[in-house]
Amino acid sequence: TVKNPPQNPPPRPPPETRRKRV
Amino acid sequence: GPILLDTYRVIADFTKTSKHEIDLHTGDLVEIVEKNQNGWWFCQGESKRGWIPASYLEPLDGPEEAEEGEPDYEGEMFVTHKAYKAEQRDEISLEVGETISVIHKLLDGWWVVRKGEQTGHFPSMFLHRAGRQEV
């Protein structure tokens, strides 16, 4: 139902936020 | 009936890098309609829709929410179909066609993989399943 996702890897979590990420 | 979408809070600014992505600002709330395991999630906003990185989001209802599976230390065999050169210290460089074990499938799309003595994060979008590992 949605377009294909980007073909490049998503960015890594910003270091200062890694503890909070999903 | 209405479809309840998961809402997430943006934890860092993100500038889109291709046409079907959207910019994010810290503190924004976004609703997610599709969670691709490669780490790109599809956001449906009031005025814009597009792909955004899961790594820039935290669940609105309880950051402790466990959507992520547990690590599997035995590992699941996958094969790389694209090479990747590590850019950060916790990543692993692999060539095309390498068979590796996936230890932890992280929601941000950067899975923890093991090859021999080496362990590191690798983009899940460059992996395909090689079949279950025999015990």
mmCIF file of C-alpha atoms in Angstrom, chain A residues 1-18 20-22, chain B residues 11-12 20 34 36 38 40 42 51 53-55 57-58 88 90-91 108 110 121 125:
data_model
loop_
_atom_site.group_PDB
_atom_site.id
_atom_site.type_symbol
_atom_site.label_atom_id
_atom_site.label_comp_id
_atom_site.label_asym_id
_atom_site.label_seq_id
_atom_site.Cartn_x
_atom_site.Cartn_y
_atom_site.Cartn_z
ATOM 1 C CA THR A 1 0.000 0.000 0.000
ATOM 2 C CA VAL A 2 3.038 2.256 0.340
ATOM 3 C CA LYS A 3 6.033 2.874 -1.811
ATOM 4 C CA ASN A 4 9.119 0.774 -1.350
ATOM 5 C CA PRO A 5 11.445 1.955 1.413
ATOM 6 C CA PRO A 6 14.734 3.662 0.552
ATOM 7 C CA GLN A 7 17.425 1.362 -0.795
ATOM 8 C CA ASN A 8 20.135 2.746 1.448
ATOM 9 C CA PRO A 9 20.551 1.652 5.082
ATOM 10 C CA PRO A 10 18.839 3.962 7.563
ATOM 11 C CA PRO A 11 21.080 6.167 9.695
ATOM 12 C CA ARG A 12 22.449 4.717 12.913
ATOM 13 C CA PRO A 13 20.885 6.105 16.088
ATOM 14 C CA PRO A 14 22.389 9.403 17.195
ATOM 15 C CA PRO A 15 24.877 8.379 19.944
ATOM 16 C CA GLU A 16 23.379 10.617 22.605
ATOM 17 C CA THR A 17 19.950 9.076 22.105
ATOM 18 C CA ARG A 18 20.796 5.403 21.792
ATOM 19 C CA LYS A 20 16.073 5.951 24.347
ATOM 20 C CA ARG A 21 15.645 4.474 20.912
ATOM 21 C CA VAL A 22 13.031 1.911 19.963
ATOM 22 C CA ILE B 11 14.288 11.958 19.586
ATOM 23 C CA ALA B 12 16.638 13.752 17.173
ATOM 24 C CA HIS B 20 10.251 9.443 -0.280
ATOM 25 C CA GLU B 34 4.351 0.259 8.353
ATOM 26 C CA ASN B 36 9.886 -2.445 7.710
ATOM 27 C CA ASN B 38 15.207 -2.866 7.397
ATOM 28 C CA TRP B 40 12.781 2.369 7.573
ATOM 29 C CA PHE B 42 6.448 4.642 7.012
ATOM 30 C CA TRP B 51 9.860 6.896 5.243
ATOM 31 C CA PRO B 53 14.459 5.928 10.376
ATOM 32 C CA ALA B 54 13.161 3.896 13.330
ATOM 33 C CA SER B 55 16.384 4.748 15.160
ATOM 34 C CA LEU B 57 11.934 7.330 17.348
ATOM 35 C CA GLU B 58 10.850 6.264 20.804
ATOM 36 C CA GLN B 88 31.489 3.057 13.079
ATOM 37 C CA ASP B 90 30.554 -1.236 16.523
ATOM 38 C CA GLU B 91 29.848 -2.229 12.907
ATOM 39 C CA ASP B 108 16.452 0.065 13.775
ATOM 40 C CA TRP B 110 21.130 -2.625 12.154
ATOM 41 C CA HIS B 121 26.125 -4.256 13.510
ATOM 42 C CA MET B 125 18.616 -4.847 4.130
#
